[in-house]
Short mmCIF file of C-alpha atoms in Angstrom, two decimals:
data_model
loop_
_atom_site.label_atom_id
_atom_site.label_comp_id
_atom_site.label_asym_id
_atom_site.label_seq_id
_atom_site.Cartn_x
_atom_site.Cartn_y
_atom_site.Cartn_z
CA MET A 3 -46.29 200.94 125.49
CA PHE A 4 -45.89 200.19 121.80
CA LYS A 5 -42.97 197.89 122.53
CA ASN A 6 -44.98 195.98 125.13
CA ASP A 7 -47.81 195.48 122.60
CA ILE A 8 -45.38 193.96 120.13
CA ILE A 9 -44.02 191.59 122.77
CA LEU A 10 -47.54 190.55 123.82
CA ASN A 11 -48.60 189.99 120.22
CA LEU A 12 -45.48 187.95 119.55
CA PHE A 13 -46.12 185.89 122.69
CA ASP A 14 -49.73 185.37 121.58
CA TYR A 15 -48.59 184.21 118.13
CA ILE A 16 -46.08 181.71 119.61
CA CYS A 17 -48.74 180.32 121.94
CA ARG A 18 -51.19 179.87 119.04
CA GLN A 19 -48.56 178.10 116.95
CA ASN A 20 -47.73 175.79 119.85
CA ASP A 21 -51.42 175.06 120.39
CA GLN A 22 -51.84 174.24 116.69
CA ARG A 23 -48.84 171.93 116.72
CA LEU A 24 -50.14 170.20 119.84
CA ALA A 25 -53.59 169.80 118.29
CA MET A 26 -52.07 168.40 115.10
CA SER A 27 -49.96 165.97 117.15
CA ASN A 28 -53.04 164.79 119.02
CA CYS A 29 -55.00 164.48 115.76
CA THR A 30 -52.17 162.45 114.23
CA LYS A 31 -52.09 160.03 117.15
CA TRP A 32 -55.89 159.77 117.13
CA THR A 33 -56.00 159.08 113.38
CA ILE A 34 -53.26 156.47 113.42
CA GLY A 35 -54.77 154.87 116.52
CA ILE A 36 -58.18 154.44 114.85
CA ALA A 37 -56.62 153.16 111.62
CA THR A 38 -54.45 150.67 113.53
CA VAL A 39 -57.35 149.26 115.56
CA LEU A 40 -59.46 149.04 112.41
CA HIS A 41 -56.64 147.17 110.70
CA PHE A 42 -56.67 144.57 113.49
CA LEU A 43 -60.47 144.26 113.30
CA VAL A 44 -60.81 144.15 109.51
CA ASP A 45 -58.16 141.45 109.02
CA GLY A 46 -59.59 139.51 111.94
CA LEU A 47 -63.15 139.80 110.62
CA CYS A 48 -62.20 138.57 107.15
CA VAL A 49 -60.26 135.54 108.40
CA CYS A 50 -62.90 134.74 111.00
CA ALA A 51 -65.58 134.68 108.30
CA LEU A 52 -63.40 132.46 106.10
CA TYR A 53 -62.65 129.98 108.88
CA LEU A 54 -66.33 129.71 109.75
CA MET A 55 -66.83 128.33 106.25
CA VAL A 56 -64.57 125.37 107.07
CA GLY A 57 -66.78 122.38 107.78
CA ASN A 58 -69.79 123.99 106.12
CA VAL A 59 -68.72 123.60 102.50
CA ASN A 60 -67.22 120.82 100.44
CA ALA A 61 -63.53 120.27 101.07
CA SER A 62 -62.85 120.66 97.34
CA ASP A 63 -64.41 124.14 97.33
CA LEU A 64 -62.37 125.54 100.22
CA PRO A 65 -59.10 126.09 98.30
CA ILE A 66 -61.02 127.97 95.61
CA LEU A 67 -62.76 130.21 98.15
CA PHE A 68 -59.50 130.98 99.95
CA LEU A 69 -57.70 131.62 96.65
CA VAL A 70 -60.43 133.98 95.41
CA TYR A 71 -60.32 135.90 98.68
CA ASN A 72 -56.54 136.30 98.67
CA VAL A 73 -56.41 137.33 95.02
CA LEU A 74 -59.09 139.99 95.53
CA ALA A 75 -57.73 141.17 98.90
CA PHE A 76 -54.12 141.54 97.72
CA MET A 77 -53.87 141.61 93.94
CA THR A 78 -56.53 144.29 93.45
CA GLN A 79 -54.89 146.77 95.82
CA PRO A 80 -52.99 148.66 93.08
CA LEU A 81 -56.36 149.41 91.44
CA THR A 82 -58.17 150.31 94.65
CA GLY A 83 -55.11 152.28 95.72
CA TRP A 84 -55.23 154.32 92.52
CA TRP A 85 -58.92 155.01 93.22
CA ILE A 86 -58.27 155.99 96.86
CA ASP A 87 -55.59 158.44 95.71
CA HIS A 88 -58.38 160.36 93.99
CA ASN A 89 -61.08 159.75 96.60
CA LEU A 90 -59.57 159.33 100.07
CA HIS A 91 -62.57 160.60 102.04
CA GLY A 92 -64.95 158.32 100.14
CA GLY A 93 -62.95 155.15 100.72
CA LEU A 94 -63.86 154.04 104.22
CA LEU A 95 -67.65 153.80 103.92
CA PRO A 96 -67.53 151.54 100.81
CA ALA A 97 -65.08 149.27 102.63
CA MET A 98 -67.36 149.06 105.67
CA GLY A 99 -70.36 148.45 103.42
CA LEU A 100 -68.64 145.62 101.54
CA LEU A 101 -67.55 143.89 104.75
CA SER A 102 -71.00 144.21 106.34
CA ALA A 103 -72.66 142.92 103.19
CA ALA A 104 -70.24 139.96 103.12
CA VAL A 105 -71.17 138.93 106.66
CA ALA A 106 -74.89 139.34 105.89
CA VAL A 107 -74.61 137.19 102.75
CA GLN A 108 -72.69 134.53 104.69
CA ILE A 109 -75.40 134.40 107.37
CA VAL A 110 -78.09 134.04 104.68
CA ALA A 111 -76.07 131.32 102.95
CA PHE A 112 -75.72 129.31 106.17
CA GLN A 113 -79.27 129.92 107.41
CA TRP A 114 -81.09 129.03 104.20
CA HIS A 115 -78.40 126.73 102.73
CA THR A 116 -78.03 128.82 99.61
CA ASP A 117 -74.98 128.82 97.37
CA LEU A 118 -73.85 132.37 98.12
CA LEU A 119 -70.52 131.80 99.80
CA LEU A 120 -68.54 132.76 96.70
CA LEU A 121 -70.32 136.12 96.68
CA SER A 122 -69.53 136.55 100.38
CA VAL A 123 -65.85 135.81 99.74
CA CYS A 124 -65.72 138.32 96.87
CA LEU A 125 -67.27 141.01 99.07
CA LEU A 126 -64.79 140.22 101.86
CA GLY A 127 -61.82 140.43 99.51
CA MET A 128 -62.86 143.73 97.96
CA GLY A 129 -63.73 145.27 101.33
CA ASN A 130 -60.34 144.23 102.67
CA SER A 131 -58.58 145.66 99.61
CA VAL A 132 -60.30 149.05 99.82
CA PHE A 133 -59.73 149.36 103.57
CA HIS A 134 -56.00 148.62 103.44
CA VAL A 135 -55.15 151.24 100.83
CA TRP A 136 -57.42 153.76 102.59
CA GLY A 137 -55.66 153.15 105.91
CA GLY A 138 -52.22 153.15 104.32
CA LYS A 139 -52.76 156.45 102.54
CA LEU A 140 -54.46 158.09 105.51
CA THR A 141 -51.57 157.16 107.78
CA ALA A 142 -48.94 158.28 105.28
CA ILE A 143 -50.39 161.75 104.67
CA THR A 144 -51.28 162.27 108.34
CA CYS A 145 -47.78 161.55 109.64
CA GLY A 146 -45.86 162.95 106.67
CA ASN A 147 -44.63 159.51 105.59
CA ASP A 148 -43.04 158.89 109.01
CA MET A 149 -41.75 155.30 109.12
CA ARG A 150 -42.65 154.93 112.79
CA SER A 151 -46.34 155.66 112.16
CA LEU A 152 -46.41 153.52 109.03
CA GLY A 153 -45.00 150.60 111.00
CA ILE A 154 -47.57 151.00 113.77
CA PHE A 155 -50.45 150.95 111.27
CA VAL A 156 -49.30 147.86 109.37
CA SER A 157 -48.38 145.96 112.54
CA SER A 158 -51.82 145.13 113.91
CA GLY A 159 -53.14 143.13 110.96
CA VAL A 160 -51.10 139.99 111.62
CA LEU A 161 -52.38 139.83 115.21
CA GLY A 162 -55.97 140.10 114.00
CA LEU A 163 -55.36 137.25 111.56
CA THR A 164 -53.92 135.01 114.25
CA VAL A 165 -56.65 135.72 116.81
CA SER A 166 -59.31 134.76 114.27
CA VAL A 167 -57.46 131.63 113.14
CA LEU A 168 -57.22 130.42 116.73
CA TYR A 169 -60.61 131.55 118.06
CA ALA A 170 -62.94 131.80 115.05
CA SER A 171 -66.60 131.84 116.14
CA TRP A 172 -69.85 133.60 115.35
CA TRP A 173 -69.55 135.59 118.58
CA LEU A 174 -66.09 136.82 117.58
CA LEU A 175 -67.35 137.69 114.08
CA ALA A 176 -70.31 139.63 115.48
CA THR A 177 -68.11 141.51 117.96
CA MET A 178 -65.56 142.46 115.31
CA LEU A 179 -68.29 143.61 112.90
CA LEU A 180 -69.86 145.77 115.61
CA LEU A 181 -66.52 147.36 116.48
CA VAL A 182 -65.62 147.87 112.82
CA SER A 183 -68.97 149.59 112.20
CA THR A 184 -68.63 151.79 115.30
CA LEU A 185 -65.04 152.89 114.67
CA GLY A 186 -65.73 153.20 110.94
CA ALA A 187 -68.63 155.56 111.65
CA ILE A 188 -66.44 157.67 113.96
CA ALA A 189 -63.62 157.82 111.42
CA SER A 190 -65.91 158.55 108.45
CA HIS A 191 -67.39 161.56 110.24
CA ALA A 192 -64.07 162.82 111.55
CA VAL A 193 -61.84 162.50 108.48
CA PRO A 194 -63.90 164.44 105.92
CA SER A 195 -64.43 167.30 108.38
CA GLY A 196 -60.67 167.76 108.62
CA SER A 197 -60.46 167.09 112.36
CA LEU A 198 -58.22 164.11 111.87
CA VAL A 199 -56.19 164.92 108.81
CA THR A 200 -55.72 167.65 106.25
CA PRO A 201 -54.47 166.15 102.97
CA PRO A 202 -51.55 167.92 101.33
CA VAL A 203 -52.35 170.49 98.68
CA ARG A 204 -52.37 168.93 95.22
CA ARG A 205 -49.79 170.30 92.88
CA ASP A 206 -50.05 170.32 89.14
CA PRO A 207 -48.44 167.22 87.64
CA VAL A 208 -44.81 167.76 86.77
CA SER A 209 -43.50 166.34 83.52
CA LEU A 210 -40.79 163.83 84.26
CA SER A 211 -37.66 163.49 82.19
CA PRO A 212 -36.86 160.02 80.84
CA LYS A 213 -34.01 159.82 83.36
CA SER A 214 -36.31 160.63 86.28
CA LEU A 215 -38.95 158.20 85.04
CA MET A 216 -36.34 155.46 84.66
CA PHE A 217 -35.12 156.11 88.22
CA ILE A 218 -38.67 155.74 89.55
CA VAL A 219 -39.28 152.54 87.57
CA LEU A 220 -35.99 150.96 88.63
CA GLY A 221 -36.49 152.06 92.24
CA LEU A 222 -39.99 150.60 92.38
CA PHE A 223 -38.77 147.39 90.77
CA ALA A 224 -36.03 147.05 93.41
CA ILE A 225 -38.47 147.71 96.28
CA LEU A 226 -41.06 145.28 94.90
CA THR A 227 -38.35 142.64 94.50
CA VAL A 228 -37.34 143.11 98.15
CA VAL A 229 -40.99 142.81 99.27
CA LEU A 230 -41.56 139.68 97.17
CA LEU A 231 -38.36 138.13 98.52
CA ARG A 232 -39.40 139.06 102.05
CA SER A 233 -42.73 137.30 101.59
CA PHE A 234 -41.01 134.24 100.12
CA VAL A 235 -38.33 134.00 102.82
CA GLY A 236 -40.87 134.62 105.58
CA GLU A 237 -42.85 131.59 104.48
CA VAL A 238 -39.79 129.42 103.84
CA PHE A 239 -38.55 130.18 107.36
CA SER A 240 -41.46 128.47 109.08
CA LEU A 241 -42.48 125.77 106.59
CA GLY A 242 -41.11 122.90 108.67
CA LEU A 243 -42.06 124.35 112.04
CA GLU A 244 -44.77 122.64 114.08
CA LYS A 245 -47.33 125.41 114.50
CA SER A 246 -49.24 124.92 117.72
CA SER A 247 -51.51 127.71 118.95
CA SER A 248 -48.80 129.09 121.24
CA VAL A 249 -46.22 129.07 118.43
CA LEU A 250 -48.63 130.81 116.05
CA PHE A 251 -49.34 133.48 118.64
CA LEU A 252 -45.61 133.93 119.31
CA LEU A 253 -44.87 134.36 115.61
CA ALA A 254 -47.73 136.85 115.26
CA VAL A 255 -46.50 138.95 118.18
CA THR A 256 -42.96 138.77 116.78
CA ALA A 257 -44.08 139.97 113.35
CA MET A 258 -46.20 142.70 114.90
CA THR A 259 -43.29 143.88 117.05
CA GLY A 260 -40.94 143.93 114.05
CA LYS A 261 -43.32 146.03 111.94
CA ALA A 262 -44.07 148.44 114.77
CA CYS A 263 -40.39 148.93 115.69
CA GLY A 264 -38.82 148.89 112.22
CA GLY A 265 -39.39 152.59 111.68
CA TRP A 266 -37.73 153.46 114.97
CA LEU A 267 -34.70 151.34 114.03
CA ALA A 268 -34.39 153.06 110.65
CA ARG A 269 -34.69 156.50 112.23
CA TRP A 270 -31.92 155.61 114.66
CA CYS A 271 -29.31 154.20 112.27
CA GLY A 272 -30.55 155.13 108.79
CA ILE A 273 -32.56 153.13 106.26
CA SER A 274 -29.61 151.72 104.32
CA HIS A 275 -27.75 150.58 107.42
CA ALA A 276 -30.93 149.12 108.91
CA LEU A 277 -31.77 147.19 105.74
CA VAL A 278 -28.28 145.71 105.50
CA ALA A 279 -28.28 144.75 109.19
CA CYS A 280 -31.70 143.10 108.91
CA LEU A 281 -30.61 141.19 105.81
CA GLY A 282 -27.54 139.94 107.66
CA VAL A 283 -29.63 138.73 110.60
CA VAL A 284 -32.10 136.98 108.30
CA ALA A 285 -29.33 135.24 106.35
CA THR A 286 -27.59 134.18 109.54
CA CYS A 287 -30.80 132.70 110.94
CA MET A 288 -31.37 130.83 107.68
CA MET A 289 -27.88 129.34 107.81
CA LEU A 290 -28.30 128.32 111.46
CA GLY A 291 -31.46 126.43 110.55
CA SER A 292 -32.31 124.16 107.64
CA VAL A 293 -35.25 122.86 105.69
CA ASP A 294 -35.21 119.49 107.48
CA ARG A 295 -34.51 120.75 111.02
CA VAL A 296 -36.28 123.96 111.96
CA SER A 297 -35.49 125.55 115.32
CA LEU A 298 -37.80 128.08 116.93
CA LEU A 299 -35.21 130.67 117.97
CA PRO A 300 -33.71 131.31 114.49
CA VAL A 301 -37.24 131.46 113.06
CA VAL A 302 -38.34 134.06 115.62
CA LEU A 303 -35.22 136.20 115.15
CA GLY A 304 -35.45 135.93 111.37
CA ILE A 305 -39.13 136.90 111.27
CA LEU A 306 -38.42 139.82 113.60
CA ALA A 307 -35.63 141.08 111.33
CA LEU A 308 -37.73 140.56 108.18
CA ASN A 309 -40.62 142.59 109.56
CA PHE A 310 -38.30 145.40 110.65
CA THR A 311 -37.96 146.19 106.94
CA MET A 312 -41.69 146.57 106.20
CA PRO A 313 -42.12 150.26 107.17
CA MET A 314 -38.82 151.04 105.45
CA THR A 315 -39.92 149.69 102.07
CA LEU A 316 -43.32 151.39 102.38
CA HIS A 317 -41.66 154.70 103.22
CA LEU A 318 -39.31 154.41 100.23
CA ALA A 319 -42.18 153.54 97.87
CA ASN A 320 -44.13 156.59 99.06
CA ARG A 321 -41.09 158.76 98.40
CA LEU A 322 -40.88 157.46 94.84
CA LEU A 323 -44.61 158.08 94.27
CA PRO A 324 -45.45 161.34 96.08
CA HIS A 325 -49.20 161.98 96.41
CA ARG A 326 -49.80 158.39 95.25
CA GLU A 327 -49.54 156.69 98.65
CA GLY A 328 -52.55 154.47 97.95
CA LEU A 329 -51.02 153.16 94.75
CA SER A 330 -47.63 152.53 96.37
CA PHE A 331 -49.27 150.69 99.29
CA GLY A 332 -51.27 148.59 96.83
CA LEU A 333 -48.27 147.70 94.69
CA LEU A 334 -46.33 146.44 97.70
CA ALA A 335 -49.33 144.44 98.94
CA ALA A 336 -49.88 142.88 95.52
CA VAL A 337 -46.47 141.20 95.40
CA LEU A 338 -46.98 139.52 98.77
CA MET A 339 -49.27 136.95 97.21
CA PRO A 340 -46.81 135.72 94.52
CA GLY A 341 -44.09 135.38 97.17
CA TYR A 342 -46.39 133.37 99.42
CA MET A 343 -47.54 131.08 96.60
CA LEU A 344 -43.99 130.61 95.34
CA ALA A 345 -42.83 129.50 98.79
CA HIS A 346 -45.58 126.87 99.02
CA SER A 347 -45.38 125.65 95.43
CA LEU A 348 -41.58 125.60 95.19
CA PRO A 349 -40.21 123.76 98.24
CA LEU A 350 -36.48 124.27 98.62
CA SER A 351 -34.11 121.34 98.89
CA PRO A 352 -31.32 121.70 101.47
CA ASP A 353 -28.85 122.66 98.72
CA TYR A 354 -31.01 125.44 97.31
CA TYR A 355 -31.87 126.62 100.82
CA PHE A 356 -28.14 126.90 101.54
CA MET A 357 -27.50 128.76 98.29
CA LEU A 358 -30.19 131.31 99.08
CA SER A 359 -28.98 131.89 102.64
CA ALA A 360 -25.34 132.11 101.47
CA LEU A 361 -26.26 134.67 98.81
CA LEU A 362 -28.20 136.86 101.24
CA LEU A 363 -25.41 136.67 103.82
CA THR A 364 -22.74 137.55 101.25
CA ILE A 365 -24.73 140.57 100.03
CA ALA A 366 -25.30 141.80 103.59
CA VAL A 367 -21.66 141.39 104.63
CA GLU A 368 -20.09 142.91 101.53
CA VAL A 369 -22.50 145.84 101.15
CA GLY A 370 -22.24 146.51 104.88
CA LEU A 371 -18.44 146.45 104.71
CA LEU A 372 -18.43 148.88 101.78
CA MET A 373 -20.60 151.24 103.79
CA LEU A 374 -18.29 150.93 106.79
CA MET A 375 -15.38 151.88 104.52
CA GLY A 376 -17.22 155.10 103.68
CA GLU A 377 -18.62 154.10 100.30
CA GLN A 378 -21.92 155.94 99.75
CA ARG A 379 -22.32 155.96 95.98
CA THR A 380 -25.54 154.24 95.00
CA ASP A 381 -24.13 152.75 91.80
CA VAL A 382 -21.26 151.08 93.69
CA LEU A 383 -23.53 149.61 96.37
CA VAL A 384 -26.12 148.40 93.86
CA GLY A 385 -23.28 147.05 91.74
CA ALA A 386 -22.04 145.08 94.75
CA VAL A 387 -25.45 143.41 95.03
CA ALA A 388 -25.46 142.59 91.32
CA VAL A 389 -21.93 141.17 91.19
CA ASN A 390 -22.59 138.98 94.22
CA ILE A 391 -25.62 137.47 92.50
CA LEU A 392 -23.53 136.86 89.38
CA THR A 393 -20.63 135.23 91.24
CA ASN A 394 -21.93 133.69 94.46
CA VAL A 395 -24.76 131.65 92.94
CA PRO A 396 -22.70 129.96 90.16
CA LEU A 397 -19.81 129.23 92.57
CA ASN A 398 -22.01 127.59 95.21
CA TYR A 399 -23.97 125.67 92.56
CA PHE A 400 -20.73 124.31 91.08
CA LEU A 401 -19.36 123.28 94.49
CA LEU A 402 -22.62 121.62 95.57
CA THR A 403 -22.92 119.79 92.23
CA TYR A 404 -19.34 118.62 91.72
CA GLY A 405 -18.02 118.45 95.26
CA ASN A 406 -16.61 120.96 97.72
CA SER A 407 -12.88 120.17 97.60
CA VAL A 408 -10.21 122.60 98.78
CA GLU A 409 -8.76 122.94 95.27
CA ARG A 410 -12.13 123.74 93.69
CA LEU A 411 -13.03 126.16 96.46
CA ALA A 412 -9.67 127.99 96.16
CA THR A 413 -9.92 128.18 92.37
CA GLY A 414 -13.48 129.48 92.56
CA GLU A 415 -12.61 132.13 95.11
CA VAL A 416 -9.68 133.37 93.02
CA LEU A 417 -11.95 133.66 89.96
CA VAL A 418 -14.56 135.53 91.99
CA LEU A 419 -11.87 137.85 93.35
CA ALA A 420 -10.70 138.66 89.81
CA VAL A 421 -14.21 139.20 88.45
CA GLU A 422 -15.21 141.48 91.32
CA THR A 423 -12.00 143.49 91.00
CA LEU A 424 -12.78 144.19 87.35
CA TRP A 425 -16.39 144.93 88.27
CA TYR A 426 -15.50 147.47 90.96
CA PHE A 427 -12.94 149.10 88.67
CA CYS A 428 -15.76 149.87 86.22
CA PHE A 429 -17.37 151.99 88.94
CA VAL A 430 -14.51 153.49 90.97
CA ARG A 431 -11.94 153.82 88.11
CA ARG A 432 -9.03 153.17 90.45
CA TRP A 433 -7.28 149.78 90.45
CA GLN A 434 -6.00 150.09 94.01
CA ARG A 435 -9.48 150.82 95.42
CA ALA A 436 -11.06 148.09 93.28
CA VAL A 437 -8.54 145.51 94.54
CA VAL A 438 -9.07 146.59 98.17
CA TYR A 439 -12.86 146.42 97.83
CA SER A 440 -12.80 142.99 96.21
CA LEU A 441 -10.18 141.49 98.56
CA LEU A 442 -11.67 142.77 101.82
CA CYS A 443 -15.28 142.04 100.87
CA ASN A 444 -14.62 138.48 99.71
CA THR A 445 -12.33 137.63 102.59
CA THR A 446 -14.76 138.97 105.18
CA SER A 447 -17.83 137.27 103.71
CA PHE A 448 -15.95 133.97 103.38
CA LEU A 449 -14.77 134.05 107.00
CA VAL A 450 -18.19 135.07 108.33
CA GLY A 451 -19.81 132.20 106.42
CA ILE A 452 -17.31 129.71 107.76
CA LEU A 453 -17.77 131.01 111.31
CA ILE A 454 -21.56 130.67 111.13
CA GLN A 455 -21.48 127.17 109.64
CA TYR A 456 -19.24 125.89 112.41
CA THR A 457 -21.03 127.68 115.24
#
């Protein structure tokens, strides 16, 4: 009898644990689903409100209004993210209030012809900023920093932007505001009660050694550089493309698909392998196109590969800043704006476009080859990126400036081979391995580049 009681109690315990896991799984899906739909609606609402201003204000004022909105919506996210990290449950209602107030001020400005549009834009930008870091942190702590969930959350925003750009109207604005208010009310009641998410227990701050702090700083710098470059390349890709409504919608769906699926790709083959593969695809698409002649297929494939990396970089940033998911989300969002502005203020000539694509392709091929040869040391792989920047850019600049003759190309490649051999020796401390790394990497990247150019 006693033995049977133990078995029954054990069975009861297992059933309760399974029920709890199932409930948590359902809560996770519910939370991420609400946050994802809200992301679509909030981005759509903001852009819809902005586009309704076109034609109702002086043409000279529009760039200022759009610039103010983008600066507040993106560049303030590190600050709002830091605040959300200390006040997650109080973040959604202020965001909803700011967005609702922005729409109300815009209606008053249009109805009574008052000069309040700048105030409306400021409210829109701050509401957008607060919502994004709230949604990013909520998703991260709910799913345990799972790249798949992070990608799903960030994916819907671009579709909301595109829908509002193409179909901006007062009816669309009113519908989005109503849905934002309804879902926001549901989420604000559910999240604080703990039915959607239970934040991780706060631990006392741990003092970091200078070495650990330096690792975090360098890691964040590398991730932010990748995000800025991704924003820059994403804009450069499509600068010369004729953007009809169908093309815009295609690009939006492509970007959304890339963000939503990037986490699954990284879980399947590993983050490092996925990043290198995506970089190779992007570089190949850049080399197949050009600044003067932009084809749709390379643009679509390149944008897809670029957006695959978004959940990966967000996941890595969250790992570097545990319990500071709002701040890490905000930092990554803040560097999108400089990349976008740089792409539009610094148009690339065909030569510079080629140099950038050649550099990215060389890095992808050589780092990927090192990984295939079993090299896993971080310093060697990061060193490969650094030495390619130091050798590939000067060589291509020299050849493009003074002529690409066979003699100059051969001389340059021999010099690069020697420099990279010495470089790798500094890391691996074996001449034979350094020579093999340098010879195989340079030969492979050279042949791949030639193959792509003549495809």
